Amino acid sequence: QSGPREDEESQRQVERGSPGRSPGGLVASPAMRMDDLYFLQLLAGEEVAQAHPVAGQMRNFMYLLGDPASREAVVVDPAWDVGGLLDRAAADGYRVKGALVTHYHPDHVGGDLFGLEVDGLAELLEREPVPIWVHREEAEGLKRVTGVSDSDLRRVDSGDTLGLGDLEVRFRHTPGHTPGSQCFLIGNRLVAGDTLFVQGCGRVDLPGGDPEAMYETLTGRLAKLPADTVLYPGHDYGPRRTSTIGDELRENYYMRVRSLDDWRRLMGM
C-alpha cells in the first residue's frame, strides 16, 4: 500500500485494547494518528456497518478527521452506520462537531438508494445537531436526497477553509461526478470522494455527471497537486486503499489521457 507509513505507537493508541479491536468491540481500521492529526479511514461492511446486507457491496470509505489538542473531529460522508462512526470517535476521545460532504449521492450521505433506506445525515443530526459543509452547487441536491434544511448547511466555494482546532481543511471544487463534487485537503492528504479512485475515477453517466468537467478536474486540477499528496478515495475499488497523486499519474489511465478529444472518444462522446 502506497502512502505514508503509519506511526505504530499512535496506531496502538487508536486501537486500545485487544489486537484488532477498539473499546466497545468496534473493529479497528487502518489509521494514521500523528501528533498533529487524528485521521481514520473506515470501510463500510468491514470497520463499520458490518451487519448491513448491502454496505459491504458498496465499499464506501468514510473518514474521521480531528485535532488532538481540542479533541474535536469532523466526519466525511457519514452513511451506512452513523452510530458506529460516532461511537468510534467517542471511543478515541473525540466529539464530532461537523460533517463534510463530498457529494450528494445516498451511499455517501444517506437517503433512498434504489429503494433501500441508508443511514446518513438525517440520523447524524438526530444524535448531534452539527453543521454540514457542502459545496454551494451541491446544496439543493443534498437537501432533496437527505431532507436536511438550509439552516443545517454551510455552503462553501473552492478555496474556502475550515479551521478545526489547529488544523485547516481546504475545500477544492472538483466537478464531473456531480456538479458540486468537492475534495478536502488536510496537509498532504486528499480526501477525494467519488472524483478520484485508486486507478479509477467516478462515473459521469449519472444525473449531473459531466465528462468534460471530469477531464478538467483530473488533468487540470488534481494532476497539479504535489506528487506526494496522499489519495484517500470514496470507495475501495482499487488494488489498495490509498495511493499518491504521483502513483496515479503513472498508473491511472484516466489521469493520463492527453487531450480532450481523446477523452471524448474514451467516454463515447
Short mmCIF file of C-alpha atoms in Angstrom, two decimals:
data_model
loop_
_atom_site.label_atom_id
_atom_site.label_comp_id
_atom_site.label_asym_id
_atom_site.label_seq_id
_atom_site.Cartn_x
_atom_site.Cartn_y
_atom_site.Cartn_z
CA GLN A 1 0.00 0.00 0.00
CA SER A 2 1.42 3.36 -1.00
CA GLY A 3 1.29 6.45 1.16
CA PRO A 4 2.99 7.42 4.40
CA ARG A 5 3.85 4.69 6.87
CA GLU A 6 1.57 4.61 9.87
CA ASP A 7 3.01 5.67 13.18
CA GLU A 8 3.00 2.34 15.02
CA GLU A 9 2.82 3.71 18.53
CA SER A 10 -0.01 6.09 17.63
CA GLN A 11 -1.82 3.25 15.89
CA ARG A 12 -1.63 1.21 19.07
CA GLN A 13 -3.18 4.13 20.95
CA VAL A 14 -6.05 4.28 18.46
CA GLU A 15 -6.60 0.54 18.76
CA ARG A 16 -6.50 0.46 22.55
CA GLY A 17 -7.49 -2.98 23.85
CA SER A 18 -7.05 -6.40 22.32
CA PRO A 19 -5.36 -6.70 18.90
CA GLY A 20 -7.63 -5.71 16.05
CA ARG A 21 -10.32 -4.33 18.37
CA SER A 22 -11.07 -0.98 19.92
CA PRO A 23 -13.16 -0.18 23.01
CA GLY A 24 -16.79 -1.19 22.69
CA GLY A 25 -15.98 -4.06 20.35
CA LEU A 26 -15.54 -1.89 17.25
CA VAL A 27 -13.23 -3.37 14.64
CA ALA A 28 -10.05 -1.33 14.37
CA SER A 29 -9.27 0.17 10.96
CA PRO A 30 -6.12 1.23 9.16
CA ALA A 31 -5.47 4.63 10.68
CA MET A 32 -2.99 7.43 10.67
CA ARG A 33 -2.72 9.04 14.09
CA MET A 34 0.06 11.60 14.29
CA ASP A 35 0.82 14.32 16.79
CA ASP A 36 -0.92 16.94 14.65
CA LEU A 37 -3.82 14.94 13.22
CA TYR A 38 -6.37 12.28 14.09
CA PHE A 39 -7.26 10.54 10.83
CA LEU A 40 -9.28 7.36 10.32
CA GLN A 41 -10.30 5.70 7.06
CA LEU A 42 -13.27 3.42 7.73
CA LEU A 43 -14.64 0.90 5.23
CA ALA A 44 -18.38 0.14 5.21
CA GLY A 45 -19.04 -3.55 5.71
CA GLU A 46 -15.75 -4.16 7.49
CA GLU A 47 -14.88 -1.45 10.04
CA VAL A 48 -18.42 -0.06 10.34
CA ALA A 49 -21.83 -1.39 9.25
CA GLN A 50 -20.52 -4.95 9.46
CA ALA A 51 -24.02 -6.41 9.73
CA HIS A 52 -25.56 -4.36 6.90
CA PRO A 53 -26.52 -6.60 3.97
CA VAL A 54 -25.53 -4.06 1.30
CA ALA A 55 -22.82 -1.85 2.81
CA GLY A 56 -20.08 -4.37 2.11
CA GLN A 57 -21.04 -4.50 -1.56
CA MET A 58 -20.84 -0.72 -1.95
CA ARG A 59 -17.33 -0.49 -0.43
CA ASN A 60 -17.75 3.10 0.77
CA PHE A 61 -14.99 4.78 2.71
CA MET A 62 -15.86 7.24 5.47
CA TYR A 63 -13.38 9.37 7.36
CA LEU A 64 -12.90 10.88 10.79
CA LEU A 65 -10.57 13.89 10.97
CA GLY A 66 -9.70 15.51 14.25
CA ASP A 67 -7.45 17.88 16.16
CA PRO A 68 -5.69 16.11 19.06
CA ALA A 69 -5.40 19.34 21.05
CA SER A 70 -9.10 20.25 21.07
CA ARG A 71 -10.38 16.65 20.66
CA GLU A 72 -12.82 17.95 18.05
CA ALA A 73 -13.48 15.99 14.87
CA VAL A 74 -15.48 16.09 11.66
CA VAL A 75 -16.88 13.12 9.78
CA VAL A 76 -16.63 12.90 6.00
CA ASP A 77 -19.60 11.40 4.11
CA PRO A 78 -21.37 9.82 7.10
CA ALA A 79 -23.51 6.94 5.83
CA TRP A 80 -24.49 3.30 6.47
CA ASP A 81 -23.66 3.29 10.20
CA VAL A 82 -23.81 6.74 11.75
CA GLY A 83 -23.94 5.30 15.26
CA GLY A 84 -20.82 3.28 14.61
CA LEU A 85 -18.96 6.33 13.34
CA LEU A 86 -19.90 8.42 16.36
CA ASP A 87 -19.08 5.57 18.72
CA ARG A 88 -15.66 5.13 17.12
CA ALA A 89 -14.88 8.82 17.52
CA ALA A 90 -16.05 8.76 21.14
CA ALA A 91 -14.00 5.63 21.87
CA ASP A 92 -10.93 7.52 20.70
CA GLY A 93 -11.82 10.53 22.85
CA TYR A 94 -13.23 12.78 20.12
CA ARG A 95 -16.51 14.68 19.75
CA VAL A 96 -17.88 15.05 16.22
CA LYS A 97 -18.54 18.75 15.63
CA GLY A 98 -19.48 18.73 11.96
CA ALA A 99 -19.86 16.82 8.71
CA LEU A 100 -18.10 17.33 5.39
CA VAL A 101 -19.90 16.22 2.22
CA THR A 102 -18.06 15.30 -0.98
CA HIS A 103 -21.31 14.96 -2.98
CA TYR A 104 -24.99 14.24 -2.51
CA HIS A 105 -25.37 10.59 -3.57
CA PRO A 106 -27.21 8.48 -0.96
CA ASP A 107 -24.39 5.98 -0.44
CA HIS A 108 -22.35 8.92 0.92
CA VAL A 109 -24.95 10.97 2.81
CA GLY A 110 -27.92 8.65 3.34
CA GLY A 111 -31.38 8.55 1.82
CA ASP A 112 -33.14 6.37 -0.71
CA LEU A 113 -30.69 4.22 -2.67
CA PHE A 114 -32.81 2.40 -5.26
CA GLY A 115 -35.47 1.63 -2.65
CA LEU A 116 -33.02 0.95 0.19
CA GLU A 117 -33.00 3.47 3.02
CA VAL A 118 -29.42 4.28 4.00
CA ASP A 119 -28.45 5.93 7.30
CA GLY A 120 -26.79 9.27 6.86
CA LEU A 121 -27.01 12.95 7.64
CA ALA A 122 -30.59 12.80 8.95
CA GLU A 123 -29.57 10.25 11.58
CA LEU A 124 -26.44 12.24 12.40
CA LEU A 125 -28.49 15.37 13.08
CA GLU A 126 -30.83 13.41 15.33
CA ARG A 127 -27.88 12.48 17.54
CA GLU A 128 -25.65 15.51 17.07
CA PRO A 129 -27.12 18.72 15.59
CA VAL A 130 -23.89 19.68 13.83
CA PRO A 131 -23.29 21.90 10.78
CA ILE A 132 -22.80 20.30 7.37
CA TRP A 133 -20.26 21.72 4.93
CA VAL A 134 -21.24 21.26 1.28
CA HIS A 135 -20.27 22.96 -1.97
CA ARG A 136 -22.87 25.53 -2.88
CA GLU A 137 -23.62 23.81 -6.21
CA GLU A 138 -24.43 20.58 -4.35
CA ALA A 139 -26.62 22.07 -1.62
CA GLU A 140 -30.02 21.71 -3.29
CA GLY A 141 -29.37 18.12 -4.28
CA LEU A 142 -28.23 17.33 -0.76
CA LYS A 143 -31.42 18.80 0.71
CA ARG A 144 -33.56 16.81 -1.72
CA VAL A 145 -31.83 13.48 -1.05
CA THR A 146 -31.45 13.71 2.73
CA GLY A 147 -34.18 16.09 3.91
CA VAL A 148 -31.74 18.40 5.70
CA SER A 149 -32.66 22.07 5.83
CA ASP A 150 -30.93 25.30 4.81
CA SER A 151 -30.12 26.05 8.43
CA ASP A 152 -28.14 22.80 8.68
CA LEU A 153 -25.84 23.72 5.79
CA ARG A 154 -22.68 25.74 5.46
CA ARG A 155 -22.21 26.40 1.74
CA VAL A 156 -18.61 26.66 0.59
CA ASP A 157 -16.69 27.56 -2.55
CA SER A 158 -13.41 26.21 -3.85
CA GLY A 159 -10.56 27.70 -1.87
CA ASP A 160 -12.55 28.17 1.32
CA THR A 161 -11.07 26.73 4.50
CA LEU A 162 -12.39 25.27 7.74
CA GLY A 163 -10.47 25.56 10.98
CA LEU A 164 -10.57 22.53 13.24
CA GLY A 165 -8.56 23.38 16.31
CA ASP A 166 -5.08 23.96 14.94
CA LEU A 167 -5.90 22.13 11.70
CA GLU A 168 -7.03 23.59 8.40
CA VAL A 169 -9.26 21.79 5.91
CA ARG A 170 -9.15 23.26 2.40
CA PHE A 171 -12.12 22.79 0.09
CA ARG A 172 -11.45 22.06 -3.60
CA HIS A 173 -14.31 22.06 -6.13
CA THR A 174 -13.88 19.01 -8.38
CA PRO A 175 -16.94 18.77 -10.67
CA GLY A 176 -17.54 15.88 -13.04
CA HIS A 177 -19.18 13.12 -10.99
CA THR A 178 -21.73 15.72 -9.85
CA PRO A 179 -21.81 19.50 -10.37
CA GLY A 180 -20.79 20.27 -6.80
CA SER A 181 -18.42 17.42 -6.03
CA GLN A 182 -15.56 18.54 -3.82
CA CYS A 183 -12.38 17.16 -2.27
CA PHE A 184 -10.75 18.06 1.03
CA LEU A 185 -7.07 18.80 1.54
CA ILE A 186 -5.62 18.36 5.01
CA GLY A 187 -1.90 18.89 4.81
CA ASN A 188 -0.74 16.47 2.12
CA ARG A 189 -3.85 14.26 2.34
CA LEU A 190 -6.59 14.48 -0.28
CA VAL A 191 -9.99 13.03 0.64
CA ALA A 192 -11.43 12.70 -2.83
CA GLY A 193 -14.93 11.22 -2.60
CA ASP A 194 -16.04 9.83 -5.96
CA THR A 195 -13.87 12.16 -8.01
CA LEU A 196 -10.70 10.08 -8.00
CA PHE A 197 -10.25 6.44 -7.05
CA VAL A 198 -7.11 4.35 -6.87
CA GLN A 199 -6.59 3.60 -10.58
CA GLY A 200 -10.03 4.89 -11.48
CA CYS A 201 -12.43 7.83 -11.36
CA GLY A 202 -16.08 8.46 -10.63
CA ARG A 203 -18.86 7.79 -13.10
CA VAL A 204 -20.01 10.62 -15.35
CA ASP A 205 -23.12 8.95 -16.80
CA LEU A 206 -25.36 9.53 -13.78
CA PRO A 207 -27.67 12.59 -13.45
CA GLY A 208 -25.49 15.68 -13.09
CA GLY A 209 -22.40 13.93 -14.45
CA ASP A 210 -20.26 15.93 -16.86
CA PRO A 211 -17.49 14.11 -18.77
CA GLU A 212 -15.70 17.27 -19.88
CA ALA A 213 -15.78 18.72 -16.36
CA MET A 214 -14.29 15.47 -15.06
CA TYR A 215 -11.48 15.67 -17.60
CA GLU A 216 -10.64 19.20 -16.48
CA THR A 217 -10.83 18.18 -12.83
CA LEU A 218 -8.49 15.22 -13.23
CA THR A 219 -5.94 16.70 -15.62
CA GLY A 220 -6.22 20.40 -14.82
CA ARG A 221 -6.73 20.40 -11.05
CA LEU A 222 -5.79 17.18 -9.27
CA ALA A 223 -2.86 16.34 -11.56
CA LYS A 224 -1.22 19.61 -10.49
CA LEU A 225 -1.13 18.69 -6.81
CA PRO A 226 2.28 17.68 -5.42
CA ALA A 227 3.22 14.13 -6.36
CA ASP A 228 3.45 13.08 -2.69
CA THR A 229 -0.16 14.11 -1.99
CA VAL A 230 -1.82 11.03 -0.49
CA LEU A 231 -5.12 9.99 -2.08
CA TYR A 232 -7.96 8.75 0.12
CA PRO A 233 -10.86 7.77 -2.17
CA GLY A 234 -14.59 7.44 -1.54
CA HIS A 235 -14.71 3.73 -2.41
CA ASP A 236 -12.43 0.73 -2.11
CA TYR A 237 -12.42 -0.03 -5.84
CA GLY A 238 -8.69 -0.31 -6.47
CA PRO A 239 -5.85 -2.71 -5.70
CA ARG A 240 -5.08 -0.85 -2.46
CA ARG A 241 -6.87 1.53 -0.12
CA THR A 242 -4.73 4.62 -0.72
CA SER A 243 -2.33 5.94 -3.31
CA THR A 244 -0.47 9.14 -4.16
CA ILE A 245 -1.02 11.64 -6.94
CA GLY A 246 2.37 10.65 -8.33
CA ASP A 247 1.37 6.98 -8.46
CA GLU A 248 -1.95 7.85 -10.08
CA LEU A 249 -0.26 9.93 -12.76
CA ARG A 250 1.77 6.84 -13.61
CA GLU A 251 -0.83 4.12 -13.13
CA ASN A 252 -4.31 5.63 -13.53
CA TYR A 253 -5.35 5.61 -17.18
CA TYR A 254 -7.94 8.34 -16.61
CA MET A 255 -5.28 10.78 -15.45
CA ARG A 256 -3.04 10.04 -18.43
CA VAL A 257 -5.43 10.94 -21.26
CA ARG A 258 -3.53 13.52 -23.29
CA SER A 259 -6.29 15.61 -24.85
CA LEU A 260 -9.96 16.45 -24.53
CA ASP A 261 -10.57 14.83 -27.91
CA ASP A 262 -9.02 11.58 -26.64
CA TRP A 263 -11.14 11.87 -23.51
CA ARG A 264 -14.32 12.34 -25.55
CA ARG A 265 -13.50 9.20 -27.53
CA LEU A 266 -12.86 7.31 -24.29
CA MET A 267 -16.24 8.45 -22.95
CA GLY A 268 -18.00 7.53 -26.23
CA MET A 269 -18.88 11.15 -26.99
#
